[in-house]
Structure formats: structure tokens, C-alpha cells
Amino acid sequence: MKILDIVGTVLLVSFAYSTPVTRTKRFGKGGDVIRGVNLGGLFVLEPWITPSLFEQWNGSNRKVVDEWTFCSELGKYECTRRLQQHWSTWVTESDIKTLASLGLNHVRIPIGHWAFAPDPAEPYVQGQLPYLEKIIRWIGKHGLNAVIDLHGVPGSQNGFDNSGRFGGIEWQTSQQNIDRSIQAVEGIARVAANYPTIVDAVQVLNEPANWGLSVDQVIEFYKRAYTSFRKLAPNAIMVVHDAFLSPTDWHKFNVPGWENVILDTHNYHIFVKDRLVLSRDQHLQATCDDARNVRSFNTQLWTVTGEWSLATTDCAKWLNGMEKGARWDGSLPWEMNGPVYGGATCSGQNSIDAWDHDTREFFRQFAETQMDAYEAGSG
């Protein structure tokens, strides 16, 4: 079972903004707090989550780094064959049953635009929807709710492999990209409408990168998506991502007239210098500080941490991209031009069996501290 923890983020700041978005419903079977996981790597490939699918190209001169290049290299027939095998085995009903037994209440399902708004000129393949609906039925059978997340849009909203295509941020370069994104939102909304007691939320865009996009245009997209989404799934919650903006800018997403909207923020301690260089005690303190942000803004929009992690290094294989190194040991070029500290190594970082008592105790504390912090918001 390859499942990533879901559930606030970043800096200390106080908020005093206009009237909050109206909130009239609770989170499905979860009541007032979302506790769940992401089904990462299922319908949008990421080499670090699904390395076995990419291993044949490791060390080759063929740059297969994401789902776009995976399907481009294999061709549509072979890509379809391999992905159907993947979709049918990556997540099983037993996995969903296990999640339910752990007391969770939501499952977030990332999926790409190509499942709903295909373009024959693109290498992506289709066929995801029967597998998506089967998983939704399992989720409902075992007493959970689903969040369907539009994880990638045409042109890529962030240039990450998790958008389907690694490289440039080209989403806003054409109206056609925006229109197809709305088409994908509408497709997801129709699925949500077909399972109204199970799919209680839809995320209309994952992780738009503010450094490569117009934030104003992102918000205009959210407004258009809200209108389209509400016509098709009037009773579901809409989720918007914070575009990696500072909490001081979160008020931009508090749009007058909206009802039942969640602000999603993602909290990792490994991709920016300010977090990566922290000591163990500082990681815990930074997380406690994060709680103040989500607690404060949760009075304006429900604020949920849709992705988070216990990682304190970026040493996981291909985490930063296919065949790319790590900031931690300096094998990936970054602002420090070397390792986090002299002698920092990725050797043994991922060997959980080798962790000593103090390391295990830290990660237990780190998990508990993050969960407490994010539930200062809405989960």
C-alpha cells in the first residue's frame, strides 16, 4: 500500500479580514475535522512513489521522468497496458479497509486532467474512471469519504512531475489550457454528483506555483471553477490550494459569495532552506508555530493541510525528480551550494530498521506534533 499522509502550514501571523466564506455543512462522516491520507502515485505517476515503473530507464539517456514521458516513450498501447495493471493493483479494497480501521475519515485521490479532458495529440492515455469509481465505492463501503483532487492541468501549473509533466509552467499561456482545466473540473464534479454521500469534496487545482503564474489569474480560475462546479455538484465542498503563498496572503482566497470552500495548504520540512536546516527540536517548535496560522485563518476559510510528511531530509530516491540528487548531501544543486552541514550524508537516512531509540522517539513526537498542529485548523 503506497499511501501518503494527508492532513496546515507555515509562518506566524495574525489575521483580521473581511466576512468569512459561508460554511453550512460538516465534513461528511468526519464531523468537524478531516483525518485522512492521499492515494499518491495511483492516477498521476511520480517516480519517487512508483520507482518500479521507471526503473528500466534508470541510467539511460532516455529522459523518462513523469507520466507524459512515460507514455510518450512506451506508446499508447503499451502505456495503457502497464497503467491498467498499475491501477488495478496499486490500491486494493484491503488497503481502504485498513485505513478505515485506523480511525481515518477521508481519502484524497489525485488525478490528472487527461482522465476527463483528453487531447489525442498528447501522449497520455485514458481508462482511469472505472478504477476511480471502484475505489470510491470501496471508500463508501468502509465508511469513509473521498476528496477528488485535480492534480495536473494542461501545460502544468507548477512544472513538477506530480502535475503529469515535468519542466516549464505553461498552464496560463493559453486560454485552451484554462478551458480544458474547467472541463476536467466539470468531469470530476459529475463523479462527485454520482456519489453524493461518499465524495464530499473536490479540489479544483493542486499546487499552482505562484512563482511561475499570475496569482490573480489563479484566483479568477478558482472563481470560474466555483461557478461550474456548483452547477454540477451543489452540495459538495470545493477545495482551493494556497499557491504556496505566505499566510499573510491567504485572505486573497476569501472570495465574497462563496459557500463551503476549503483552503488547502501543504507542509513539508525538506524543500526550503529555512526548514531543512532545522534541528530536531526546531522542527517540533516550527510545527507548533504553524498551528497558530491554521487556527487563525480557519475562522475565515476551513483550513486543511492536505499534504504533510515526517521527512526531515530530501534523501528519498528520486524525491526531487528522476535521477536527481538531494539538497541534504549537496548532490542536488541548490542555494547552499553544498550539503546542509559539513559531512551531511544520505547514507542510512532511509534505513528505518537502523534507527536508534532517540530517532524513533523524535519521529513519534514529530508525527503527534504535526497532527495536533493541523487540527488547530480543520485537519
Coordinates of C-alpha atoms in Angstrom, one line a residue:
M1 CA 0.0 0.0 0.0
K2 CA 1.6 3.2 -1.2
I3 CA -0.3 5.9 0.7
L4 CA 0.9 9.4 1.8
D5 CA -0.4 11.2 4.9
I6 CA -2.9 13.9 4.4
V7 CA -3.9 16.5 6.7
G8 CA -1.9 23.2 7.9
T9 CA 1.4 25.0 7.4
V10 CA 3.7 28.0 7.7
L11 CA 4.6 31.3 9.4
L12 CA 3.3 33.1 12.5
V13 CA 1.0 35.9 11.6
S14 CA -2.3 37.4 12.8
F15 CA -5.4 37.9 10.6
A16 CA -8.1 40.5 10.6
Y17 CA -10.0 40.1 7.4
S18 CA -13.5 40.6 5.9
T19 CA -16.5 38.4 6.5
P20 CA -15.6 34.7 6.1
V21 CA -16.9 32.4 3.4
T22 CA -20.2 30.9 4.5
R23 CA -19.9 27.4 6.0
T24 CA -23.1 25.4 6.3
K25 CA -22.0 21.8 6.3
R26 CA -19.6 19.4 8.0
F27 CA -17.1 17.1 6.5
G28 CA -19.1 14.0 5.6
K29 CA -18.7 11.3 8.2
G30 CA -15.7 13.2 9.7
G31 CA -17.7 15.8 11.5
D32 CA -15.6 19.0 12.0
V33 CA -12.1 17.6 11.4
I34 CA -10.7 15.8 8.3
R35 CA -8.3 13.0 9.1
G36 CA -7.1 11.1 6.0
V37 CA -4.5 10.1 3.5
N38 CA -3.5 10.6 -0.1
L39 CA -3.5 7.8 -2.7
G40 CA -0.3 9.2 -4.2
G41 CA 1.1 7.7 -7.4
L42 CA -2.1 6.0 -8.4
F43 CA -3.6 8.1 -11.2
V44 CA -0.7 10.5 -11.6
L45 CA 2.7 8.9 -11.7
E46 CA 5.6 10.2 -9.6
P47 CA 8.9 8.3 -9.9
W48 CA 9.7 8.6 -6.2
I49 CA 6.4 7.0 -5.3
T50 CA 6.3 4.4 -8.1
P51 CA 10.0 3.8 -8.8
S52 CA 9.4 0.3 -10.2
L53 CA 7.5 1.7 -13.2
F54 CA 10.5 3.9 -14.1
E55 CA 13.4 1.6 -13.2
Q56 CA 14.0 0.4 -16.7
W57 CA 15.1 3.9 -17.7
N58 CA 17.5 4.4 -14.7
G59 CA 20.9 5.4 -16.0
S60 CA 19.7 5.5 -19.7
N61 CA 19.9 8.5 -21.9
R62 CA 16.1 8.4 -22.4
K63 CA 14.6 11.0 -20.2
V64 CA 11.5 9.3 -18.8
V65 CA 10.7 11.5 -15.8
D66 CA 6.9 11.8 -15.5
E67 CA 3.6 10.4 -16.9
W68 CA 3.9 12.4 -20.1
T69 CA 7.3 11.0 -21.0
F70 CA 6.4 7.5 -19.6
C71 CA 3.5 7.3 -22.1
S72 CA 5.4 9.1 -24.9
E73 CA 8.3 6.5 -24.7
L74 CA 6.0 3.5 -24.5
G75 CA 3.3 4.5 -26.9
K76 CA -0.3 4.5 -26.1
Y77 CA -1.0 0.8 -26.4
E78 CA 1.8 -0.3 -24.1
C79 CA 1.3 2.6 -21.7
T80 CA -2.4 1.7 -21.4
R81 CA -1.5 -2.0 -20.7
R82 CA 1.0 -1.1 -18.0
L83 CA -1.1 1.5 -16.3
Q84 CA -4.2 -0.7 -16.3
Q85 CA -2.1 -3.2 -14.4
H86 CA -1.0 -0.5 -12.1
W87 CA -4.5 0.9 -11.5
S88 CA -5.8 -2.5 -10.7
T89 CA -3.2 -3.4 -8.1
W90 CA -1.7 -0.2 -6.5
V91 CA -4.7 0.3 -4.2
T92 CA -6.9 -2.6 -3.1
E93 CA -10.1 -2.8 -1.0
S94 CA -8.0 -4.3 1.8
D95 CA -6.0 -1.0 1.9
I96 CA -9.2 1.0 2.2
K97 CA -10.4 -1.3 4.9
T98 CA -7.2 -0.9 6.8
L99 CA -7.5 2.9 6.6
A100 CA -11.0 2.8 8.0
S101 CA -9.8 0.5 10.9
L102 CA -7.3 3.2 11.9
G103 CA -10.0 5.7 12.5
L104 CA -9.4 7.9 9.5
N105 CA -12.4 9.5 7.8
H106 CA -11.2 10.8 4.3
V107 CA -9.2 9.6 1.3
R108 CA -7.8 12.2 -1.1
I109 CA -7.5 10.9 -4.7
P110 CA -5.2 12.8 -7.0
I111 CA -6.0 12.5 -10.7
G112 CA -4.9 14.3 -13.9
H113 CA -6.8 16.4 -16.4
W114 CA -6.2 13.8 -19.1
A115 CA -8.7 11.5 -17.5
F116 CA -11.5 14.0 -18.1
A117 CA -10.4 16.3 -20.9
P118 CA -8.2 14.3 -23.2
D119 CA -6.3 15.6 -26.2
P120 CA -5.4 13.0 -28.8
A121 CA -2.2 15.0 -29.5
E122 CA -0.9 14.3 -26.0
P123 CA 0.7 11.0 -25.1
Y124 CA -1.5 10.5 -22.0
V125 CA -3.9 7.5 -22.0
Q126 CA -7.4 7.2 -20.6
G127 CA -9.3 4.5 -18.8
Q128 CA -8.9 5.7 -15.2
L129 CA -12.6 6.3 -14.4
P130 CA -13.8 2.7 -13.9
Y131 CA -10.9 2.3 -11.4
L132 CA -11.6 5.6 -9.8
E133 CA -15.3 4.7 -9.3
K134 CA -14.4 1.3 -7.9
I135 CA -12.2 2.9 -5.3
I136 CA -14.9 5.4 -4.4
R137 CA -17.3 2.6 -3.8
W138 CA -14.8 0.9 -1.6
I139 CA -14.4 4.1 0.3
G140 CA -18.1 4.4 0.9
K141 CA -18.4 0.7 1.8
H142 CA -16.0 1.1 4.6
G143 CA -17.5 4.3 6.0
L144 CA -15.1 6.9 4.7
N145 CA -15.4 9.9 2.5
A146 CA -13.4 10.9 -0.7
V147 CA -11.8 14.1 -1.9
I148 CA -11.1 14.0 -5.6
D149 CA -8.1 16.3 -6.5
L150 CA -7.3 17.7 -9.9
H151 CA -3.5 17.2 -9.6
G152 CA -2.4 18.2 -13.0
V153 CA -3.7 20.6 -15.7
P154 CA -2.7 21.2 -19.3
G155 CA 0.7 23.0 -19.6
S156 CA 1.5 22.2 -15.9
Q157 CA 0.6 24.5 -13.1
N158 CA 3.9 24.0 -11.3
G159 CA 6.5 22.2 -13.5
F160 CA 6.6 19.3 -11.1
D161 CA 6.4 15.7 -12.2
N162 CA 3.3 15.4 -10.0
S163 CA 1.5 17.6 -12.5
G164 CA 1.9 15.0 -15.1
R165 CA 4.7 16.9 -17.0
F166 CA 8.0 18.0 -15.5
G167 CA 9.5 21.2 -16.8
G168 CA 8.0 24.6 -17.7
I169 CA 5.0 26.2 -16.0
E170 CA 2.9 26.8 -19.1
W171 CA -0.7 26.5 -17.8
Q172 CA -1.6 30.1 -18.2
T173 CA 0.0 30.6 -21.6
S174 CA -3.2 29.7 -23.5
Q175 CA -6.9 30.0 -22.9
Q176 CA -7.3 26.5 -24.2
N177 CA -5.4 25.2 -21.2
I178 CA -7.7 27.1 -18.8
D179 CA -10.8 25.9 -20.7
R180 CA -9.7 22.2 -20.6
S181 CA -9.0 22.6 -16.9
I182 CA -12.5 23.7 -16.3
Q183 CA -13.7 20.7 -18.4
A184 CA -11.7 18.5 -16.1
V185 CA -13.3 20.2 -13.0
E186 CA -16.7 19.6 -14.5
G187 CA -15.8 15.9 -15.1
I188 CA -14.8 15.5 -11.5
A189 CA -17.9 17.3 -10.3
R190 CA -20.1 14.9 -12.3
V191 CA -18.4 12.0 -10.5
A192 CA -18.9 13.7 -7.2
A193 CA -22.6 14.2 -8.0
N194 CA -23.0 10.5 -8.8
Y195 CA -21.6 9.6 -5.3
P196 CA -23.0 12.5 -3.1
T197 CA -22.8 10.6 0.2
I198 CA -19.2 9.5 -0.5
V199 CA -17.4 12.3 -2.4
D200 CA -17.9 15.3 -0.2
A201 CA -15.1 17.5 -1.6
V202 CA -13.4 18.3 -4.9
Q203 CA -10.0 20.1 -5.2
V204 CA -10.1 22.1 -8.3
L205 CA -6.3 22.5 -8.7
N206 CA -3.3 21.1 -6.8
E207 CA -0.3 23.3 -6.0
P208 CA -0.3 26.1 -8.5
A209 CA 3.1 27.7 -8.3
N210 CA 2.9 31.4 -7.5
W211 CA 6.5 32.0 -8.8
G212 CA 5.5 31.0 -12.3
L213 CA 1.9 32.1 -12.5
S214 CA -0.2 35.2 -12.1
V215 CA -1.9 34.7 -8.7
D216 CA -4.7 37.0 -9.8
Q217 CA -5.4 34.6 -12.7
V218 CA -5.3 31.6 -10.4
I219 CA -8.0 33.2 -8.3
E220 CA -10.0 34.0 -11.4
F221 CA -9.7 30.4 -12.4
Y222 CA -11.0 29.4 -8.9
K223 CA -14.0 31.7 -9.3
R224 CA -14.8 30.2 -12.7
A225 CA -14.3 26.7 -11.4
Y226 CA -16.6 27.5 -8.4
T227 CA -19.4 28.6 -10.8
S228 CA -19.1 25.5 -13.0
F229 CA -18.6 23.1 -10.0
R230 CA -21.6 24.4 -8.1
K231 CA -23.9 23.8 -11.1
L232 CA -23.0 20.1 -11.2
A233 CA -22.2 19.3 -7.5
P234 CA -24.1 21.9 -5.5
N235 CA -23.8 20.0 -2.2
A236 CA -20.1 19.2 -2.3
I237 CA -17.2 21.2 -0.8
M238 CA -14.8 22.9 -3.1
V239 CA -11.1 22.9 -2.2
V240 CA -8.6 25.5 -3.3
H241 CA -4.8 25.4 -2.8
D242 CA -2.9 28.4 -1.3
A243 CA -0.5 28.5 -4.3
F244 CA 2.4 28.4 -1.8
L245 CA 1.6 31.9 -0.7
S246 CA 2.6 33.1 2.8
P247 CA -0.3 33.1 5.4
T248 CA -0.2 36.9 5.1
D249 CA -1.7 36.5 1.7
W250 CA -4.3 33.8 2.4
H251 CA -7.0 36.4 2.5
K252 CA -6.9 36.5 -1.3
F253 CA -8.8 33.2 -1.3
N254 CA -11.6 34.5 0.9
V255 CA -13.9 35.4 -2.0
P256 CA -17.2 37.1 -1.2
G257 CA -20.2 35.0 -2.1
W258 CA -18.5 31.6 -1.8
E259 CA -20.0 28.9 0.3
N260 CA -18.5 25.7 1.7
V261 CA -14.9 26.2 0.5
I262 CA -11.7 24.7 2.0
L263 CA -8.2 26.3 1.8
D264 CA -5.6 23.6 1.3
T265 CA -2.0 24.2 2.4
H266 CA 0.9 21.7 2.2
N267 CA 3.5 21.5 4.8
Y268 CA 6.9 19.9 4.1
H269 CA 10.1 20.5 6.1
I270 CA 12.5 19.4 3.3
F271 CA 12.2 21.6 0.2
V272 CA 13.3 25.0 1.5
K273 CA 16.4 26.0 3.4
D274 CA 14.6 27.5 6.4
R275 CA 13.1 24.2 7.3
L276 CA 15.7 21.8 6.0
V277 CA 18.5 23.2 8.3
L278 CA 16.5 22.9 11.5
S279 CA 17.5 20.7 14.4
R280 CA 15.0 18.1 15.7
D281 CA 13.8 20.4 18.5
Q282 CA 13.5 23.2 16.0
H283 CA 11.3 21.1 13.7
L284 CA 9.0 20.5 16.6
Q285 CA 8.9 24.2 17.5
A286 CA 8.3 25.3 13.9
T287 CA 5.3 22.9 13.8
C288 CA 3.9 24.4 16.9
D289 CA 4.2 27.9 15.3
D290 CA 2.4 26.6 12.2
A291 CA -0.6 25.8 14.4
R292 CA -1.2 29.5 15.1
N293 CA -1.6 30.2 11.4
V294 CA -4.1 27.5 10.6
R295 CA -6.1 28.2 13.8
S296 CA -6.3 31.9 12.9
F297 CA -7.3 31.6 9.3
N298 CA -9.7 28.7 9.9
T299 CA -12.1 31.4 11.1
Q300 CA -12.1 32.7 7.5
L301 CA -12.0 29.5 5.4
W302 CA -11.8 26.0 6.6
T303 CA -8.0 25.5 6.5
V304 CA -6.8 21.9 5.9
T305 CA -3.3 20.6 5.5
G306 CA -3.8 18.3 2.5
E307 CA -0.2 17.0 2.4
W308 CA 2.5 16.7 5.1
S309 CA 5.3 14.4 5.9
L310 CA 7.7 13.2 8.6
A311 CA 10.7 13.6 6.4
T312 CA 13.5 15.9 7.6
T313 CA 15.8 15.2 4.7
D314 CA 15.1 15.0 1.0
C315 CA 17.1 11.8 0.6
A316 CA 14.4 9.5 -0.6
K317 CA 15.2 8.1 -4.0
W318 CA 14.1 10.4 -6.9
L319 CA 12.1 12.6 -4.5
N320 CA 13.4 15.7 -6.3
G321 CA 12.9 14.1 -9.7
M322 CA 14.1 11.1 -11.7
E323 CA 17.8 10.5 -11.2
K324 CA 18.1 13.8 -9.3
G325 CA 20.1 14.1 -6.0
A326 CA 19.3 15.7 -2.7
R327 CA 19.8 19.1 -1.1
W328 CA 20.7 17.3 2.1
D329 CA 24.1 16.0 0.9
G330 CA 24.6 18.6 -1.8
S331 CA 24.1 16.2 -4.7
L332 CA 21.3 18.4 -6.0
P333 CA 22.4 22.0 -6.9
W334 CA 20.6 24.5 -4.6
E335 CA 21.1 27.8 -2.8
M336 CA 23.6 26.4 -0.2
N337 CA 25.9 25.1 -3.0
G338 CA 26.7 22.0 -0.9
P339 CA 25.3 19.9 1.9
V340 CA 23.2 21.2 4.7
Y341 CA 26.2 20.9 7.0
G342 CA 29.7 19.6 6.6
G343 CA 29.6 15.8 6.3
A344 CA 25.8 15.5 5.8
T345 CA 25.1 12.3 4.0
C346 CA 22.1 10.4 2.7
S347 CA 23.7 7.1 3.6
G348 CA 21.4 5.3 6.0
Q349 CA 18.8 8.0 6.2
N350 CA 16.1 5.8 4.7
S351 CA 17.0 2.6 6.7
I352 CA 14.2 2.6 9.2
D353 CA 15.4 -0.6 10.7
A354 CA 18.7 1.1 11.7
W355 CA 17.1 3.9 13.6
D356 CA 18.1 4.2 17.2
H357 CA 15.7 4.8 20.1
D358 CA 16.2 8.6 20.1
T359 CA 15.4 8.8 16.3
R360 CA 12.3 6.7 16.7
E361 CA 11.2 8.8 19.6
F362 CA 11.7 12.0 17.6
F363 CA 9.6 10.8 14.7
R364 CA 6.8 9.8 17.1
Q365 CA 6.9 13.3 18.6
F366 CA 7.1 14.9 15.2
A367 CA 4.0 13.0 14.0
E368 CA 2.0 13.8 17.1
T369 CA 3.0 17.5 17.0
Q370 CA 2.1 17.9 13.3
M371 CA -1.3 16.2 13.8
D372 CA -2.0 18.4 16.8
A373 CA -0.9 21.5 14.9
Y374 CA -3.0 20.9 11.8
E375 CA -6.1 20.0 13.8
A376 CA -5.9 23.6 15.1
G377 CA -7.4 24.1 11.7
S378 CA -9.8 21.7 10.1
G379 CA -7.5 18.7 9.7

